[in-house]
Coordinates of C-alpha atoms in Angstrom, one line a residue:
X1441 CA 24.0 -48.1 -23.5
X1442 CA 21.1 -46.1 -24.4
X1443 CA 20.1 -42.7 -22.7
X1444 CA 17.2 -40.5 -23.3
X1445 CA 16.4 -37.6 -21.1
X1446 CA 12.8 -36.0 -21.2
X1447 CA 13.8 -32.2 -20.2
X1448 CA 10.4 -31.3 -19.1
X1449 CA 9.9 -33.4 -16.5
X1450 CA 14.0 -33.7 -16.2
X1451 CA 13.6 -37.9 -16.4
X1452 CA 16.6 -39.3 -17.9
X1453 CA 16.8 -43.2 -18.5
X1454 CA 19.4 -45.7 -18.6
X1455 CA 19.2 -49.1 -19.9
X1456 CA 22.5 -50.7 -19.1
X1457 CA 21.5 -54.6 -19.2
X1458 CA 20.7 -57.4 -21.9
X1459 CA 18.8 -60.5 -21.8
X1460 CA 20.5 -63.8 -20.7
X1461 CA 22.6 -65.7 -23.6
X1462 CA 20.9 -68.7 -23.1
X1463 CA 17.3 -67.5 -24.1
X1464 CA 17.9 -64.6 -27.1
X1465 CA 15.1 -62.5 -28.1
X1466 CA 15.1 -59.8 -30.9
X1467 CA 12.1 -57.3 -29.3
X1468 CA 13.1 -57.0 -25.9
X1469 CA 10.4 -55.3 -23.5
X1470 CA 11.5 -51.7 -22.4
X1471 CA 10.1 -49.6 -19.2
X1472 CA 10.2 -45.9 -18.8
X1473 CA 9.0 -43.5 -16.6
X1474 CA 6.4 -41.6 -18.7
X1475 CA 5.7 -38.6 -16.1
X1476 CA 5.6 -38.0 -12.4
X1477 CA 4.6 -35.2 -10.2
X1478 CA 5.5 -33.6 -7.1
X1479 CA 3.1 -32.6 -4.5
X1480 CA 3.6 -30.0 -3.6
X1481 CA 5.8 -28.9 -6.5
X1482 CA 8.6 -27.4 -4.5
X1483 CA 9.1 -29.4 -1.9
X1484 CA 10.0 -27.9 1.9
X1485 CA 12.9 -29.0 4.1
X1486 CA 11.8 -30.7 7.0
X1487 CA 8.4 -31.8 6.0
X1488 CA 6.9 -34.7 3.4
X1489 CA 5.8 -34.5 0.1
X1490 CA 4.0 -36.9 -2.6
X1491 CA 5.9 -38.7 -5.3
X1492 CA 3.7 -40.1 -8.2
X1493 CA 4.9 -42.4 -10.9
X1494 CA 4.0 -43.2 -14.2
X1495 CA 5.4 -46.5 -15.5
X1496 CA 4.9 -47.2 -19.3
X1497 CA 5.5 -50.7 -21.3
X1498 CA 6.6 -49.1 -24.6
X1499 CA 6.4 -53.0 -26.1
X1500 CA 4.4 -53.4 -28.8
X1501 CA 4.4 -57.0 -28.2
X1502 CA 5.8 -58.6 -25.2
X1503 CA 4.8 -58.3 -21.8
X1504 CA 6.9 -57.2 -18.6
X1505 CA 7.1 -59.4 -15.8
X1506 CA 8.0 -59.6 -12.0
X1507 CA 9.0 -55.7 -12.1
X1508 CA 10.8 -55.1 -9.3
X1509 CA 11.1 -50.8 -8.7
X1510 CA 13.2 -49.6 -6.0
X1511 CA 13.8 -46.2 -5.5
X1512 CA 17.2 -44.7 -3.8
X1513 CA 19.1 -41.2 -4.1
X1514 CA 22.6 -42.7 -4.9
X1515 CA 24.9 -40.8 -6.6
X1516 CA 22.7 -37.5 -6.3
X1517 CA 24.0 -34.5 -7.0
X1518 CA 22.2 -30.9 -7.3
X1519 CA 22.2 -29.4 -10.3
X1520 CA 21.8 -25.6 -9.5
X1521 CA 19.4 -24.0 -7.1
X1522 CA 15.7 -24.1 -8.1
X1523 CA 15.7 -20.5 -8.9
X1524 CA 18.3 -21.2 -11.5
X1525 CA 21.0 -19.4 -9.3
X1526 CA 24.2 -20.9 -8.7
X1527 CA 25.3 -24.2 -9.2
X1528 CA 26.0 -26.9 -5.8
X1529 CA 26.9 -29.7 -5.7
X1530 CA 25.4 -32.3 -3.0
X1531 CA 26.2 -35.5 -2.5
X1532 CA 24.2 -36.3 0.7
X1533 CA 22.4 -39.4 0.1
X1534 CA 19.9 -39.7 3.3
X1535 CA 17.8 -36.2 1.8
X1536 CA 14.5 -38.1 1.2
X1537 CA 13.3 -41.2 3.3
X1538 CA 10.1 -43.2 2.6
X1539 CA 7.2 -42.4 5.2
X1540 CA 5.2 -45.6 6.5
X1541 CA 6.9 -48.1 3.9
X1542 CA 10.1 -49.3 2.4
X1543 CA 11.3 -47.9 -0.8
X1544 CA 11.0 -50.7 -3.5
X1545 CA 7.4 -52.1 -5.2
X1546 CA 6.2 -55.1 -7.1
X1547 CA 4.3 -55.7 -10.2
X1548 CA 3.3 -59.1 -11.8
X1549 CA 3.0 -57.8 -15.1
X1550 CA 2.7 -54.9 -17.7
X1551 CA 1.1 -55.6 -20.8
X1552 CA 2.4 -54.0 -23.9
X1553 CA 1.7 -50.3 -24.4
X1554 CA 0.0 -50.2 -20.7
X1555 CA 0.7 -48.5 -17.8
X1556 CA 1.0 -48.7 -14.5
X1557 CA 1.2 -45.7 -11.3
X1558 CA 2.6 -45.9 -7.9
X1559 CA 2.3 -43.1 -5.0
X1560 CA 4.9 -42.4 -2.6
X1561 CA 5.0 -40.6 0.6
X1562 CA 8.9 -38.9 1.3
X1563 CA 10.5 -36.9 3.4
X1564 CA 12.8 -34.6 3.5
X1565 CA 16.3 -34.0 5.8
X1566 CA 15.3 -30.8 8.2
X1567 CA 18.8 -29.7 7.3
X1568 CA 19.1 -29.8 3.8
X1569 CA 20.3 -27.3 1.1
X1570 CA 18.2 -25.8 -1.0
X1571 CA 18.4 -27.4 -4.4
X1572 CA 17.7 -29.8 -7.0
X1573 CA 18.1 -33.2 -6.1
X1574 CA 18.6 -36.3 -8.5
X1575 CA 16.6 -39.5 -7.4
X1576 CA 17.5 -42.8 -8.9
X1577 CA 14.6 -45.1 -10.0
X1578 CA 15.7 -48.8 -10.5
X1579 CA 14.0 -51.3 -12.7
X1580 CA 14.2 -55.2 -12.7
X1581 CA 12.1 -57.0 -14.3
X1582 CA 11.7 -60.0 -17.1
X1583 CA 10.4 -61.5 -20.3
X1584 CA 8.3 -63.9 -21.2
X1585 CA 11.5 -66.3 -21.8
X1586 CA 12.4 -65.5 -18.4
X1587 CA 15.0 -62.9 -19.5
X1588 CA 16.6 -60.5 -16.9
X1589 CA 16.7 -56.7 -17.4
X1590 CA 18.0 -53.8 -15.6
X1591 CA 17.5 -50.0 -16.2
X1592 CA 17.9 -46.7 -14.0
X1593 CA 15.6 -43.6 -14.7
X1594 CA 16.4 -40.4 -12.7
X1595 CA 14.3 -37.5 -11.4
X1596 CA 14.8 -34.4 -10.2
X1597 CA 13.4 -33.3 -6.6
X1598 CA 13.7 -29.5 -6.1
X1599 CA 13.7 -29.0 -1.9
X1600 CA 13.5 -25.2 -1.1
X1601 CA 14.5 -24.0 2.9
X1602 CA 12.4 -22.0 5.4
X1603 CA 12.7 -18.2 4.0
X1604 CA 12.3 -15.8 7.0
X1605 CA 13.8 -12.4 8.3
X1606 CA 13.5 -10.7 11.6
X1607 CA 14.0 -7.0 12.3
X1608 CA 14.6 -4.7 15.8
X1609 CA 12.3 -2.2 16.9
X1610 CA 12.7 1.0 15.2
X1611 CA 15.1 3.3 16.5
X1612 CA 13.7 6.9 16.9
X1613 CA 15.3 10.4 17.2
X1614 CA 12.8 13.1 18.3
X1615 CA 10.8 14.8 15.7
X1616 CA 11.5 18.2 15.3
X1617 CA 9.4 20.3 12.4
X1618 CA 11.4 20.8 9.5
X1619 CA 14.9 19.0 11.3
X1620 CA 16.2 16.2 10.2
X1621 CA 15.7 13.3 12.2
X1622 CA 17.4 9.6 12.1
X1623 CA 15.3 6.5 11.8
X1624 CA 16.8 3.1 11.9
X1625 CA 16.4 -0.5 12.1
X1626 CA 18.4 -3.8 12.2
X1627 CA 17.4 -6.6 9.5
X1628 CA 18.2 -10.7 10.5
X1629 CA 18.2 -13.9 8.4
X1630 CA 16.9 -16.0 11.2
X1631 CA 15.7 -18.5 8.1
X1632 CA 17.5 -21.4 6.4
X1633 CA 17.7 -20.1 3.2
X1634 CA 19.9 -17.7 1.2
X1635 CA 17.9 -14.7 0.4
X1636 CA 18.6 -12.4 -3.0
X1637 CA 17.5 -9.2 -4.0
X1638 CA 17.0 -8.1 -0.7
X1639 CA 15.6 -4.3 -1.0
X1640 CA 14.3 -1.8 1.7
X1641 CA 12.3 1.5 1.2
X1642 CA 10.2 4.0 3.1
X1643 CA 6.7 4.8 2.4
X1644 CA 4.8 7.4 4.1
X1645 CA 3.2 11.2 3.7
X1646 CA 4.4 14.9 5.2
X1647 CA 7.8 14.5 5.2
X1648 CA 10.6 13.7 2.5
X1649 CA 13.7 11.3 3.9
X1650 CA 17.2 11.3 2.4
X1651 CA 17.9 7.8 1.6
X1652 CA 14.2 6.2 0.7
X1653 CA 15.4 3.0 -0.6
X1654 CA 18.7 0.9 0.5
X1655 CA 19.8 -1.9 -1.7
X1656 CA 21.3 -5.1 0.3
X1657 CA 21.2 -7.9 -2.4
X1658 CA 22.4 -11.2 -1.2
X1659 CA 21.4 -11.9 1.9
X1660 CA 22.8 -15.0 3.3
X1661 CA 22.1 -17.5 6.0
X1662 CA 22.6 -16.2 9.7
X1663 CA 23.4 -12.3 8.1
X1664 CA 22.9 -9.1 9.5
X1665 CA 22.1 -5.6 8.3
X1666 CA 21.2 -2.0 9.0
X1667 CA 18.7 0.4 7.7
X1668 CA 19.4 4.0 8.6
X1669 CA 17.9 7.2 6.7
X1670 CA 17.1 11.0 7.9
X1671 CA 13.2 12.0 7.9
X1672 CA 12.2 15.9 7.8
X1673 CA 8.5 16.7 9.0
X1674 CA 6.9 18.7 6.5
X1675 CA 3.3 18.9 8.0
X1676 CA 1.4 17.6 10.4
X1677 CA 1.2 17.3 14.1
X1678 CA 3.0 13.5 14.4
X1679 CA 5.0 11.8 11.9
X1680 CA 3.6 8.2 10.5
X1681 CA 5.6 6.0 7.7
X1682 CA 6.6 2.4 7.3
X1683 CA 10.0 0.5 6.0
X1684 CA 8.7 -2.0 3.5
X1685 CA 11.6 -5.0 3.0
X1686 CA 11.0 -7.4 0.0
X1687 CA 13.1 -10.2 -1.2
X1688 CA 13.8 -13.5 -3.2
X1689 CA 13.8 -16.8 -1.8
X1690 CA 16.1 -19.3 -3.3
X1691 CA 12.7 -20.7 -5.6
X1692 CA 12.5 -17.4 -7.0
X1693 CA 9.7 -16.6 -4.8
X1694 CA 9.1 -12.8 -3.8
X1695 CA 8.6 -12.2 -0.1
X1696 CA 7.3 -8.9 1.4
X1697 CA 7.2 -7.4 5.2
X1698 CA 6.1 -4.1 6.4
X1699 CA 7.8 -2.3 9.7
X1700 CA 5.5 0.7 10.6
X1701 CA 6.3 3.9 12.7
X1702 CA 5.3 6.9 14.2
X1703 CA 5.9 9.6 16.9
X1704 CA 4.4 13.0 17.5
X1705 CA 5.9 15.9 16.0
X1706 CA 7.4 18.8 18.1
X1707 CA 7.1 22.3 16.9
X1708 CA 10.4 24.1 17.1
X1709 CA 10.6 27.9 18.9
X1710 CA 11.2 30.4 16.2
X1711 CA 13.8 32.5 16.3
X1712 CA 15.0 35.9 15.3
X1713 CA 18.2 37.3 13.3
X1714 CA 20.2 37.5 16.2
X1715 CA 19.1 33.8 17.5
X1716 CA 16.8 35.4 20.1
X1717 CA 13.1 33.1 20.8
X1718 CA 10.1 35.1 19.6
X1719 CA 6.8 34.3 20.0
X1720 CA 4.0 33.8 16.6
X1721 CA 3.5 37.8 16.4
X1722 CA 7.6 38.4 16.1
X1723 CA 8.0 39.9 19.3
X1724 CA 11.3 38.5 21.5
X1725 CA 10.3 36.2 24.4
X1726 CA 12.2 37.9 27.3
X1727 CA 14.3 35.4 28.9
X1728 CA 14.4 35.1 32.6
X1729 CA 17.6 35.2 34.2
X1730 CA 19.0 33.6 37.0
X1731 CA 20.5 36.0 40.0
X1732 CA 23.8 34.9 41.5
X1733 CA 23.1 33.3 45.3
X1734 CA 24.6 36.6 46.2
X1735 CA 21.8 39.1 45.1
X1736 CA 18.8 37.5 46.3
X1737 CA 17.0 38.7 49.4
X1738 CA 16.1 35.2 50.8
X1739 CA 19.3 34.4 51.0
X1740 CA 20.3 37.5 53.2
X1741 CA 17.5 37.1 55.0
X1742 CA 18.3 33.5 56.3
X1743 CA 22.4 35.1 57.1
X1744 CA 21.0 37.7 59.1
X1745 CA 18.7 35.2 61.0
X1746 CA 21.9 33.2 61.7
X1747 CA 23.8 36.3 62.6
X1748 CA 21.6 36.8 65.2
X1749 CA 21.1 33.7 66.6
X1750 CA 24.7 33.4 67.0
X1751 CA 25.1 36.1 68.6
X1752 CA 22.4 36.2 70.9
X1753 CA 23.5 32.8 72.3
X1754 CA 27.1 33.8 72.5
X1755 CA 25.9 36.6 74.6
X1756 CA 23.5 34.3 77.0
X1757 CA 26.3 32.0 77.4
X1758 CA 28.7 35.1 78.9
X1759 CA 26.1 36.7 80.9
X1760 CA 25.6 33.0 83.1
X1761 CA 29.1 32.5 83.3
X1762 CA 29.4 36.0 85.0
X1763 CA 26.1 35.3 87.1
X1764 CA 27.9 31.9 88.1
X1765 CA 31.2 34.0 89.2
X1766 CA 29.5 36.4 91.8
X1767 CA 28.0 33.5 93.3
X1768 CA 30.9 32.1 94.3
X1769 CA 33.0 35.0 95.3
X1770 CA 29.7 35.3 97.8
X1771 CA 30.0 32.3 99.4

């Protein structure tokens, strides 16, 4: 068994057959992959991509015939994350699919040191991890005695996931000059895809904050996070800053979003030594107080009103009741 791996384009070949008995020949015809590409290079979860092969006869002398290529994902197993992050294995062998044909094609012949190309439309599982996938390329093919032959190259397929994160409205105390205020904000992984480096930081003029950059790192799948930080108005008449959120995806790819805010600024009452409110020229702001129910004139007013009426009624009411009396001692 012979195995050669090509580390740039991560090809590795396997030739694990000889010809028949019957029929020897000393200069056997041998077929590798001599490149391929990816379109596009990393390739998205969900969605299809381009596979092109490069077949090369590296015979000096005998021709390949009736090559039979068929293309499966057997045995595949990642070999880290395309970032070069940790290591995970997969074994799911339904990843990539063949769009609008079957996975296998035919060539009559390959002369000696030719070449021939094939183009392949794939897709890939909505569902699957982020990674670098092994696909298996199978060869059959003959001689010109009619010998059979078998080999196996592999590629690697790097599949990246949907990188995305959400946020909640900001959250805002009122401003006060020269007070500390709290900001805040809730960060989501509503992607598919386990984020690093995640960092957030505020950005912004007149007014100085107390934590101005919060480090979250790893940021997995389906995780949740806060933001909070203290803002102090400096100048101005309303407060206006953003929270700027970057992060990796798992290509290595960085990612950045922007959260702006604002609100007007409220100017505080100064105040004296003693606490008291004084106006801009440093002279106290008398303070109105309120009078107890007791000592306001209104409010005697309306009892004496009721005093009367009560009394004046009670008074009518004797007077008929007297008037009624004579009549009868009349009669």
């Amino acid at each position: 068994m012979q195995e050669n791996k090509e580390i740039n384009n991560q090809v590795s070949n396997t030739d694990n057959s000889q010809p028949q008995e019957q029929n020897p020949i000393k200069n056997k015809p041998k077929l590798i992959i001599s490149s391929y590409e990816i379109k596009p290079k990393m390739v998205e979860a969900g969605k299809n991509f381009t596979l092109n092969l490069s077949l090369y006869n590296t015979n000096a002398e005998n021709t390949i015939y009736n090559l039979k290529v068929n293309i499966d994902q057997g045995n595949s197993q990642n070999t880290g994350t395309p970032s070069g992050g940790e290591n995970n294995t997969i074994t799911d062998a339904a990843v990539f699919s063949p769009v609008g044909r079957s996975n296998t094609f035919y060539r009559s012949a390959i002369y000696p040191w030719n070449y021939t190309s094939e183009s392949l439309t794939m897709n890939v599982l909505p569902n699957a991890k982020a990674g670098n996938y092994l696909m298996n390329v199978n060869f059959e093919y003959e001689d010109y005695l009619g010998n059979q032959y078998q080999s196996t190259e592999t590629i690697g397929i790097p599949v990246v996931q949907t990188a995305s994160i959400s946020t909640s409205d900001i959250s805002m105390d009122d401003i006060f000059q020269g007070e500390p205020s709290n900001i805040s904000l809730n960060i989501y992984n509503t992607g598919k895809d386990n984020l690093t480096n995640l960092m957030c930081k505020v950005e912004g003029d007149g007014f100085s904050v107390d934590e101005k950059s919060h480090f979250i790192g790893n940021f997995a799948q389906g995780a949740s996070d806060t933001y909070s930080f203290n803002v102090t108005a400096n100048e101005g008449k309303i407060l206006k800053g953003k929270v700027v959120i970057s992060y990796e995806d798992s290509t290595g790819q960085t990612h950045t979003e922007e959260k702006e805010f604002s609100k007007e600024i409220s100017e505080n009452t100064p105040l004296d030594s003693q606490g008291n409110p004084i106006d801009k020229n440093g002279e106290q702001i008398p303070v109105s107080e309120e009078r107890p129910i007791y000592k306001s004139p209104i409010a005697w007013g309306t009892f004496l009103v009721l005093i009367f009426l009560i009394v004046f009624f009670i008074r009518r009411k004797r007077k008929k009741k007297r008037e009624k009396e004579l009549n009868i001692d009349e009669d």
